[in-house]
Tab-separated table of C-alpha atoms in Angstrom:
chain	number	residue	atom	x	y	z
H	1331	UNK	CA	-1.756	-10.712	3.582
H	1332	UNK	CA	0.464	-8.409	1.572
H	1333	UNK	CA	-0.456	-8.801	-2.205
H	1334	UNK	CA	0.616	-5.390	-3.520
H	1335	UNK	CA	3.878	-3.731	-3.765
H	1336	UNK	CA	4.472	-0.027	-5.058
H	1337	UNK	CA	7.254	1.338	-6.984
H	1338	UNK	CA	7.911	5.137	-7.896
H	1339	UNK	CA	8.715	5.576	-11.686
H	1340	UNK	CA	10.411	8.820	-12.881
H	1341	UNK	CA	8.984	9.867	-16.227
H	1342	UNK	CA	10.494	12.101	-18.772
H	1343	UNK	CA	9.132	13.317	-22.247
H	1344	UNK	CA	11.762	11.180	-24.019
H	1345	UNK	CA	11.280	7.899	-21.770
H	1346	UNK	CA	9.867	4.731	-23.182
H	1347	UNK	CA	7.388	2.684	-21.034
H	1348	UNK	CA	9.180	-0.327	-22.093
H	1349	UNK	CA	12.030	0.068	-19.838
H	1350	UNK	CA	9.655	-0.424	-16.681
H	1351	UNK	CA	8.798	-3.961	-18.024
H	1352	UNK	CA	10.893	-5.508	-15.554
H	1353	UNK	CA	9.178	-3.924	-12.492
H	1354	UNK	CA	6.041	-5.540	-13.630
H	1355	UNK	CA	7.427	-8.970	-14.541
H	1356	UNK	CA	9.478	-9.133	-11.417
H	1357	UNK	CA	6.466	-8.421	-8.942
H	1358	UNK	CA	4.231	-10.590	-11.009
H	1359	UNK	CA	6.626	-13.644	-10.806
H	1360	UNK	CA	6.724	-13.381	-7.109
H	1361	UNK	CA	2.793	-13.284	-6.795
H	1362	UNK	CA	2.357	-9.547	-6.212
H	1363	UNK	CA	0.207	-6.835	-7.761
H	1364	UNK	CA	2.146	-3.974	-8.689
H	1365	UNK	CA	1.278	-0.094	-7.985
H	1366	UNK	CA	3.257	2.223	-10.346
H	1367	UNK	CA	3.404	5.979	-9.017
H	1368	UNK	CA	4.365	7.957	-11.868
H	1369	UNK	CA	5.895	11.439	-11.637
H	1370	UNK	CA	8.448	13.530	-13.109
H	1371	UNK	CA	10.150	16.918	-12.776
H	1372	UNK	CA	8.135	19.991	-12.145
H	1373	UNK	CA	9.184	21.591	-15.270
H	1374	UNK	CA	7.366	18.794	-17.085
H	1375	UNK	CA	3.938	19.458	-15.475
H	1376	UNK	CA	3.102	21.890	-18.155
H	1377	UNK	CA	-0.065	21.300	-20.449
H	1378	UNK	CA	2.103	20.807	-23.404
H	1379	UNK	CA	3.468	17.543	-21.838
H	1380	UNK	CA	0.255	15.914	-20.784
H	1381	UNK	CA	-0.293	13.974	-24.010
H	1382	UNK	CA	3.257	12.422	-23.753
H	1383	UNK	CA	2.748	11.597	-20.179
H	1384	UNK	CA	-0.678	9.878	-21.113
H	1385	UNK	CA	1.346	7.768	-23.858
H	1386	UNK	CA	3.816	6.766	-21.054
H	1387	UNK	CA	1.158	5.611	-18.349
H	1388	UNK	CA	-0.925	3.778	-21.296
H	1389	UNK	CA	2.292	1.837	-21.869
H	1390	UNK	CA	2.583	0.900	-18.354
H	1391	UNK	CA	-1.000	-0.405	-18.419
H	1392	UNK	CA	-0.214	-2.391	-21.574
H	1393	UNK	CA	2.673	-4.002	-19.782
H	1394	UNK	CA	0.322	-5.251	-16.956
H	1395	UNK	CA	0.475	-2.608	-14.372
H	1396	UNK	CA	-2.437	-3.492	-11.686
H	1397	UNK	CA	-2.480	0.203	-10.600
H	1398	UNK	CA	-1.266	3.431	-11.691
H	1399	UNK	CA	-0.807	6.497	-9.523
H	1400	UNK	CA	-1.068	9.829	-11.565
H	1401	UNK	CA	1.703	12.038	-10.226
H	1402	UNK	CA	2.547	12.476	-6.687
H	1403	UNK	CA	1.651	15.354	-3.963
H	1404	UNK	CA	0.940	17.978	-6.994
H	1405	UNK	CA	-0.050	20.382	-4.580
H	1406	UNK	CA	3.434	21.302	-3.761
H	1407	UNK	CA	6.050	23.246	-5.508
H	1408	UNK	CA	8.630	20.667	-5.207
H	1409	UNK	CA	6.470	18.118	-7.273
H	1410	UNK	CA	4.697	20.749	-9.590
H	1411	UNK	CA	5.783	23.835	-11.365
H	1412	UNK	CA	5.699	26.871	-8.802
H	1413	UNK	CA	3.236	29.391	-9.747
H	1414	UNK	CA	1.225	26.941	-12.008
H	1415	UNK	CA	-0.201	24.658	-9.083
H	1416	UNK	CA	-3.742	24.133	-10.002
H	1417	UNK	CA	-6.358	21.200	-9.313
H	1418	UNK	CA	-7.922	22.133	-12.804
H	1419	UNK	CA	-4.716	21.668	-14.343
H	1420	UNK	CA	-3.929	18.575	-12.857
H	1421	UNK	CA	-7.610	17.463	-13.828
H	1422	UNK	CA	-6.578	17.712	-17.336
H	1423	UNK	CA	-3.394	15.675	-16.848
H	1424	UNK	CA	-5.525	12.951	-15.192
H	1425	UNK	CA	-8.089	13.151	-17.927
H	1426	UNK	CA	-5.793	12.309	-20.418
H	1427	UNK	CA	-3.888	9.754	-18.567
H	1428	UNK	CA	-6.942	7.811	-17.744
H	1429	UNK	CA	-8.041	7.859	-21.343
H	1430	UNK	CA	-4.712	6.130	-22.350
H	1431	UNK	CA	-4.658	3.778	-19.486
H	1432	UNK	CA	-7.967	2.463	-19.838
H	1433	UNK	CA	-7.532	2.019	-23.653
H	1434	UNK	CA	-4.624	0.003	-23.151
H	1435	UNK	CA	-5.924	-2.237	-19.997
H	1436	UNK	CA	-9.243	-1.777	-18.525
H	1437	UNK	CA	-8.433	-3.875	-15.781
H	1438	UNK	CA	-5.538	-1.333	-14.446
H	1439	UNK	CA	-6.507	0.731	-11.340
H	1440	UNK	CA	-6.335	4.416	-11.997
H	1441	UNK	CA	-5.660	6.139	-8.674
H	1442	UNK	CA	-5.596	10.079	-8.230
H	1443	UNK	CA	-2.279	11.490	-7.193
H	1444	UNK	CA	-2.256	11.712	-3.712
H	1445	UNK	CA	-1.738	15.343	-2.366
H	1446	UNK	CA	0.374	16.120	0.685
H	1447	UNK	CA	-1.820	16.642	3.638
H	1448	UNK	CA	-1.560	20.046	4.785
H	1449	UNK	CA	-2.800	23.302	6.261
H	1450	UNK	CA	0.436	25.270	5.403
H	1451	UNK	CA	-0.803	27.412	2.550
H	1452	UNK	CA	-4.184	28.640	4.249
H	1453	UNK	CA	-6.198	27.703	1.225
H	1454	UNK	CA	-5.255	27.141	-2.552
H	1455	UNK	CA	-3.079	29.247	-4.911
H	1456	UNK	CA	-0.492	28.763	-7.880
H	1457	UNK	CA	2.216	28.927	-5.252
H	1458	UNK	CA	1.057	25.937	-3.389
H	1459	UNK	CA	-2.459	24.543	-2.092
H	1460	UNK	CA	-3.620	22.651	1.075
H	1461	UNK	CA	-5.075	19.401	0.259
H	1462	UNK	CA	-8.553	19.766	1.209
H	1463	UNK	CA	-9.261	22.648	-1.444
H	1464	UNK	CA	-7.086	20.744	-3.785
H	1465	UNK	CA	-9.140	17.690	-3.728
H	1466	UNK	CA	-12.282	19.840	-3.912
H	1467	UNK	CA	-11.023	21.825	-6.758
H	1468	UNK	CA	-10.013	18.525	-8.642
H	1469	UNK	CA	-13.451	16.920	-8.116
H	1470	UNK	CA	-15.289	20.276	-9.119
H	1471	UNK	CA	-13.265	20.012	-12.384
H	1472	UNK	CA	-14.709	16.427	-13.098
H	1473	UNK	CA	-12.061	14.499	-11.624
H	1474	UNK	CA	-14.482	11.570	-10.194
H	1475	UNK	CA	-14.870	10.600	-14.090
H	1476	UNK	CA	-11.213	9.655	-14.370
H	1477	UNK	CA	-10.252	7.739	-11.343
H	1478	UNK	CA	-11.091	4.504	-9.792
H	1479	UNK	CA	-9.777	5.486	-6.420
H	1480	UNK	CA	-8.756	8.688	-4.907
H	1481	UNK	CA	-5.252	8.621	-3.613
H	1482	UNK	CA	-4.284	9.450	0.107
H	1483	UNK	CA	-1.241	10.011	1.907
H	1484	UNK	CA	-0.924	9.876	5.786
H	1485	UNK	CA	2.204	9.806	8.020
H	1486	UNK	CA	2.196	12.014	10.705
H	1487	UNK	CA	-0.103	10.265	13.076
H	1488	UNK	CA	0.626	10.038	17.276
H	1489	UNK	CA	-2.757	9.198	17.829
H	1490	UNK	CA	-4.524	5.779	17.654
H	1491	UNK	CA	-6.192	5.527	14.191
H	1492	UNK	CA	-9.730	5.647	15.635
H	1493	UNK	CA	-8.922	8.915	17.415
H	1494	UNK	CA	-10.448	12.138	16.001
H	1495	UNK	CA	-9.225	14.525	19.022
H	1496	UNK	CA	-6.513	14.724	21.815
H	1497	UNK	CA	-3.440	15.368	19.476
H	1498	UNK	CA	-1.199	17.339	21.693
H	1499	UNK	CA	0.209	19.596	18.843
H	1500	UNK	CA	-1.006	22.953	17.853
H	1501	UNK	CA	-4.136	22.843	15.545
H	1502	UNK	CA	-5.117	19.859	17.200
H	1503	UNK	CA	-8.552	19.486	15.763
H	1504	UNK	CA	-7.095	19.647	12.154
H	1505	UNK	CA	-8.152	16.684	10.189
H	1506	UNK	CA	-4.518	15.727	8.957
H	1507	UNK	CA	-3.676	14.750	12.720
H	1508	UNK	CA	-5.709	11.891	12.335
H	1509	UNK	CA	-6.170	8.732	10.352
H	1510	UNK	CA	-9.831	8.924	10.815
H	1511	UNK	CA	-9.996	12.364	10.186
H	1512	UNK	CA	-8.373	12.021	6.385
H	1513	UNK	CA	-10.714	9.316	5.823
H	1514	UNK	CA	-13.844	11.630	6.566
H	1515	UNK	CA	-12.251	14.475	4.845
H	1516	UNK	CA	-11.588	12.654	1.606
H	1517	UNK	CA	-14.811	10.540	1.527
H	1518	UNK	CA	-16.833	13.684	2.239
H	1519	UNK	CA	-15.112	15.550	-0.608
H	1520	UNK	CA	-16.101	12.663	-3.074
H	1521	UNK	CA	-19.842	12.390	-1.873
H	1522	UNK	CA	-18.546	8.625	-0.967
H	1523	UNK	CA	-18.681	7.848	-4.563
H	1524	UNK	CA	-15.169	6.492	-4.827
H	1525	UNK	CA	-13.046	4.473	-2.335
H	1526	UNK	CA	-9.737	5.613	-1.022
H	1527	UNK	CA	-6.375	4.192	-1.794
H	1528	UNK	CA	-3.571	4.945	0.620
H	1529	UNK	CA	-0.644	5.196	-1.399
H	1530	UNK	CA	1.296	5.496	1.572
H	1531	UNK	CA	0.577	5.389	5.048
H	1532	UNK	CA	3.230	5.056	7.955
H	1533	UNK	CA	3.868	5.891	11.911
H	1534	UNK	CA	7.105	7.297	12.762
H	1535	UNK	CA	8.822	6.040	15.786
H	1536	UNK	CA	12.417	7.017	16.632
H	1537	UNK	CA	12.425	4.872	20.091
H	1538	UNK	CA	15.683	3.104	19.040
H	1539	UNK	CA	17.516	6.265	18.445
H	1540	UNK	CA	16.152	8.160	21.463
H	1541	UNK	CA	14.765	10.917	19.319
H	1542	UNK	CA	13.799	11.955	15.913
H	1543	UNK	CA	14.947	15.224	13.737
H	1544	UNK	CA	13.395	18.287	14.860
H	1545	UNK	CA	11.216	18.688	11.814
H	1546	UNK	CA	9.813	15.533	12.520
H	1547	UNK	CA	9.278	15.846	16.198
H	1548	UNK	CA	5.474	15.987	17.023
H	1549	UNK	CA	5.563	14.388	20.639
H	1550	UNK	CA	8.619	14.317	22.534
H	1551	UNK	CA	10.656	12.359	23.041
H	1552	UNK	CA	10.472	10.120	19.694
H	1553	UNK	CA	6.718	10.379	18.662
H	1554	UNK	CA	5.497	6.641	18.994
H	1555	UNK	CA	7.120	3.759	20.667
H	1556	UNK	CA	7.803	0.741	18.510
H	1557	UNK	CA	4.792	-1.022	20.014
H	1558	UNK	CA	2.719	1.877	19.211
H	1559	UNK	CA	4.073	1.859	15.564
H	1560	UNK	CA	3.007	-1.674	15.109
H	1561	UNK	CA	-0.396	-1.148	16.854
H	1562	UNK	CA	-1.405	1.713	15.027
H	1563	UNK	CA	-0.681	0.211	11.761
H	1564	UNK	CA	-2.699	-2.788	12.893
H	1565	UNK	CA	-5.483	-0.648	14.034
H	1566	UNK	CA	-5.682	1.344	10.550
H	1567	UNK	CA	-6.027	-1.869	8.747
H	1568	UNK	CA	-8.860	-3.065	11.056
H	1569	UNK	CA	-10.640	0.133	10.652
H	1570	UNK	CA	-10.329	0.121	7.012
H	1571	UNK	CA	-11.809	-3.571	6.514
H	1572	UNK	CA	-14.637	-2.758	8.972
H	1573	UNK	CA	-15.448	0.485	7.304
H	1574	UNK	CA	-15.296	-0.941	3.795
H	1575	UNK	CA	-13.901	2.511	2.266
H	1576	UNK	CA	-10.584	1.787	1.663
H	1577	UNK	CA	-9.560	-0.260	-1.636
H	1578	UNK	CA	-5.636	-0.407	-1.001
H	1579	UNK	CA	-3.097	0.464	1.597
H	1580	UNK	CA	0.397	0.602	0.895
H	1581	UNK	CA	2.750	0.742	4.201
H	1582	UNK	CA	5.619	3.137	4.189
H	1583	UNK	CA	7.700	1.322	4.519
H	1584	UNK	CA	9.343	-1.961	4.939
H	1585	UNK	CA	12.761	-1.723	5.965
H	1586	UNK	CA	14.409	1.510	5.100
H	1587	UNK	CA	17.535	2.427	6.893
H	1588	UNK	CA	18.068	5.938	6.166
H	1589	UNK	CA	18.127	7.957	9.182
H	1590	UNK	CA	19.036	11.748	8.750
H	1591	UNK	CA	17.077	14.938	7.843
H	1592	UNK	CA	14.391	12.481	6.534
H	1593	UNK	CA	14.129	9.652	9.081
H	1594	UNK	CA	12.734	6.753	6.953
H	1595	UNK	CA	13.971	4.197	9.171
H	1596	UNK	CA	11.756	5.252	11.693
H	1597	UNK	CA	8.790	4.599	9.561
H	1598	UNK	CA	10.107	1.044	8.586
H	1599	UNK	CA	8.194	-2.015	9.816
H	1600	UNK	CA	11.438	-3.855	10.193
H	1601	UNK	CA	13.289	-2.007	13.162
H	1602	UNK	CA	17.120	-1.517	13.063
H	1603	UNK	CA	17.251	-4.513	15.423
H	1604	UNK	CA	15.839	-6.854	12.692
H	1605	UNK	CA	12.684	-7.140	14.861
H	1606	UNK	CA	9.227	-6.724	12.996
H	1607	UNK	CA	6.580	-6.252	15.518
H	1608	UNK	CA	4.380	-4.549	12.973
H	1609	UNK	CA	4.573	-7.779	10.706
H	1610	UNK	CA	2.933	-9.832	13.515
H	1611	UNK	CA	0.473	-7.016	14.225
H	1612	UNK	CA	-0.603	-6.484	10.551
H	1613	UNK	CA	-0.839	-10.028	9.982
H	1614	UNK	CA	-3.086	-10.502	12.810
H	1615	UNK	CA	-5.241	-7.594	11.808
H	1616	UNK	CA	-5.597	-8.894	8.063
H	1617	UNK	CA	-6.318	-12.368	9.351
H	1618	UNK	CA	-9.067	-11.435	11.758
H	1619	UNK	CA	-6.650	-11.137	14.923
H	1620	UNK	CA	-6.408	-14.386	16.749
H	1621	UNK	CA	-4.344	-17.342	15.688
H	1622	UNK	CA	-7.236	-19.743	16.120
H	1623	UNK	CA	-9.024	-18.003	13.454
H	1624	UNK	CA	-6.026	-18.346	11.069
H	1625	UNK	CA	-6.019	-22.206	11.937
H	1626	UNK	CA	-9.808	-22.628	11.323
H	1627	UNK	CA	-9.141	-20.600	8.048
H	1628	UNK	CA	-6.425	-23.056	6.995
H	1629	UNK	CA	-8.257	-26.149	7.860
H	1630	UNK	CA	-11.192	-24.880	5.720
H	1631	UNK	CA	-8.961	-24.279	2.807
H	1632	UNK	CA	-7.475	-27.632	3.079
H	1633	UNK	CA	-10.801	-29.510	3.702
H	1634	UNK	CA	-12.053	-27.912	0.460
H	1635	UNK	CA	-9.347	-29.568	-1.625
H	1636	UNK	CA	-9.844	-33.122	-3.144
H	1637	UNK	CA	-7.762	-35.837	-1.594
H	1638	UNK	CA	-5.757	-35.863	-5.011
H	1639	UNK	CA	-4.910	-31.995	-4.428
H	1640	UNK	CA	-3.877	-32.435	-0.792
H	1641	UNK	CA	-1.420	-35.390	-1.944
H	1642	UNK	CA	-0.445	-33.061	-5.123
H	1643	UNK	CA	-0.968	-29.479	-4.580
H	1644	UNK	CA	0.797	-28.703	-7.876
H	1645	UNK	CA	-2.674	-30.105	-9.390
H	1646	UNK	CA	-4.170	-26.636	-8.119
H	1647	UNK	CA	-4.395	-24.240	-10.847
H	1648	UNK	CA	-6.228	-21.202	-11.058
H	1649	UNK	CA	-9.698	-22.541	-11.627
H	1650	UNK	CA	-9.047	-24.834	-8.744
H	1651	UNK	CA	-8.315	-22.063	-6.420
H	1652	UNK	CA	-11.208	-20.455	-7.299
H	1653	UNK	CA	-13.316	-23.522	-6.267
H	1654	UNK	CA	-11.401	-23.993	-3.081
H	1655	UNK	CA	-11.611	-20.427	-1.994
H	1656	UNK	CA	-15.524	-20.571	-2.755
H	1657	UNK	CA	-16.112	-23.914	-0.711
H	1658	UNK	CA	-13.961	-22.573	2.340
H	1659	UNK	CA	-15.267	-19.354	2.350
H	1660	UNK	CA	-11.932	-17.584	1.734
H	1661	UNK	CA	-10.256	-15.608	-0.687
H	1662	UNK	CA	-7.777	-16.621	-3.418
H	1663	UNK	CA	-5.067	-14.932	-1.865
H	1664	UNK	CA	-5.586	-17.257	1.404
H	1665	UNK	CA	-5.327	-20.448	-0.702
H	1666	UNK	CA	-2.102	-18.986	-2.480
H	1667	UNK	CA	-0.746	-18.461	1.084
H	1668	UNK	CA	-1.446	-21.883	2.249
H	1669	UNK	CA	0.206	-23.311	-1.151
H	1670	UNK	CA	3.198	-21.195	-0.488
H	1671	UNK	CA	3.781	-22.090	2.930
H	1672	UNK	CA	3.353	-25.599	1.875
H	1673	UNK	CA	5.841	-24.997	-1.127
H	1674	UNK	CA	8.531	-23.596	1.498
H	1675	UNK	CA	8.190	-26.785	3.743
H	1676	UNK	CA	9.869	-28.755	0.832
H	1677	UNK	CA	12.058	-30.768	3.119
H	1678	UNK	CA	8.735	-32.041	4.718
H	1679	UNK	CA	7.185	-33.080	1.399
H	1680	UNK	CA	7.671	-36.396	2.067
H	1681	UNK	CA	5.026	-36.499	4.757
H	1682	UNK	CA	2.581	-35.712	2.125
H	1683	UNK	CA	2.561	-39.304	0.667
H	1684	UNK	CA	-1.122	-39.635	1.360
H	1685	UNK	CA	-4.074	-37.448	0.917
H	1686	UNK	CA	-4.156	-36.748	4.555
H	1687	UNK	CA	-0.615	-35.477	4.879
H	1688	UNK	CA	-1.497	-31.687	4.477
H	1689	UNK	CA	-4.192	-31.953	7.333
H	1690	UNK	CA	-1.553	-33.963	9.767
H	1691	UNK	CA	1.031	-31.652	9.382
H	1692	UNK	CA	-1.073	-28.633	10.087
H	1693	UNK	CA	-2.245	-29.993	13.231
H	1694	UNK	CA	1.188	-30.970	14.298
H	1695	UNK	CA	2.427	-27.351	13.626
H	1696	UNK	CA	-0.558	-25.440	15.074
H	1697	UNK	CA	0.886	-22.379	16.760
H	1698	UNK	CA	4.285	-22.879	14.967
H	1699	UNK	CA	3.484	-22.112	11.422
H	1700	UNK	CA	5.464	-19.051	9.999
H	1701	UNK	CA	3.307	-16.142	9.703
H	1702	UNK	CA	2.785	-16.371	5.991
H	1703	UNK	CA	2.102	-12.634	5.328
H	1704	UNK	CA	5.705	-11.807	4.647
H	1705	UNK	CA	6.732	-15.003	2.889
H	1706	UNK	CA	9.076	-14.366	0.166
H	1707	UNK	CA	9.248	-10.785	0.939
H	1708	UNK	CA	12.353	-9.899	2.826
H	1709	UNK	CA	13.565	-6.225	2.223
H	1710	UNK	CA	10.774	-4.906	0.039
H	1711	UNK	CA	11.683	-1.519	-0.699
H	1712	UNK	CA	15.521	-1.827	-0.601
H	1713	UNK	CA	17.972	-2.398	-3.210
H	1714	UNK	CA	18.855	-5.948	-3.810
H	1715	UNK	CA	16.265	-7.375	-1.494
H	1716	UNK	CA	13.052	-9.373	-2.036
H	1717	UNK	CA	10.449	-8.239	-4.384
H	1718	UNK	CA	11.868	-4.992	-4.740
H	1719	UNK	CA	15.506	-6.100	-5.207
H	1720	UNK	CA	16.972	-3.985	-8.228
H	1721	UNK	CA	13.495	-2.133	-8.934
H	1722	UNK	CA	14.693	1.066	-7.633
H	1723	UNK	CA	12.488	4.428	-7.530
H	1724	UNK	CA	12.629	7.500	-5.511
H	1725	UNK	CA	11.010	5.711	-2.607
H	1726	UNK	CA	11.568	2.209	-3.768
H	1727	UNK	CA	9.043	-0.548	-3.021
H	1728	UNK	CA	6.296	-0.489	-0.317
H	1729	UNK	CA	4.193	-3.454	0.933
H	1730	UNK	CA	0.654	-3.188	0.237
H	1731	UNK	CA	-2.396	-5.177	2.029
H	1732	UNK	CA	-4.910	-6.994	0.051
H	1733	UNK	CA	-7.333	-9.850	1.437
H	1734	UNK	CA	-10.937	-9.364	2.791
H	1735	UNK	CA	-11.784	-5.401	2.332
H	1736	UNK	CA	-8.837	-5.044	0.125
H	1737	UNK	CA	-8.290	-6.183	-3.775
């Protein structure tokens, strides 16, 4: 299920990392790992600021950030000082950031900033750079030495994720049109030596509005249906898990409501009607698809508990979770999910008076249990809601996938 949340953090030379402690504490307190995407104003991308930036991200790692994305879409002039865009310059920023992060917390995942996927510039220069030559330039400058994962953005899809041809737009063969094209391009560039981290992946549907803004209209009348939006997200998850080349996938977005020149609500998993077909589809993709498999997994977890643990789940600490996960052939997050569902059924706790209580209730609720993936996660990414409440950031919090095939 969902195990990560993403926040964008705005850095400035005078900023102190301690001011972001609440982001990490809140995410961890609610059972999530947190990815911090750290960027600032283009005027602060000059080499003279790299050391201060490194101190800041090192401070975030010391606070316990599970992952840090070093800048964002630095191939565009809106994110990097125009006239100075350079994968070589960025690699030096990355080098200094990586050193500071790992010195503070060796377990923090370092992700290269995801460039904007584009062929607009027709190459790479100081005014702007297509993502393919940018990644190639970064890696040629030694970038692989400073990353655990290569950052990727993908949000323009109108074809199934497995497709590599058939897009009706111009330049239909360009790799950015396709999820699989992006994976193939970035993996080839790195010599398949680093996994990919999709720090944003999304599909745009304007079905509820009947259209989308002209700049985002890739297939009339509204790009994707809501059903396609859900299916394509789920299929991308399945592909990533099967291929084993993606370490992290952050879905853009959970429940944004903004709809204007930038139709963020059209990317949202929770639709304006309040329905969330993508939630069910992605959950099934993460669980292996069929409800029967989910029930068998839950049963294996419960059977791996001792009678005392079934009677008193509060006894299950970290070492017991590892034992249960190993015994049931599942992941610790699967055990956590079962325990969370049990906790949320507090009104039924009296049924657990004997060691077989959990098993009896599970069988009685077969097919009726809450999805689990979204437990405790209403409103991720919106002010005042769920895990993301009050956390802010340019794009707020984004739900992230973990479990088998993901960290």
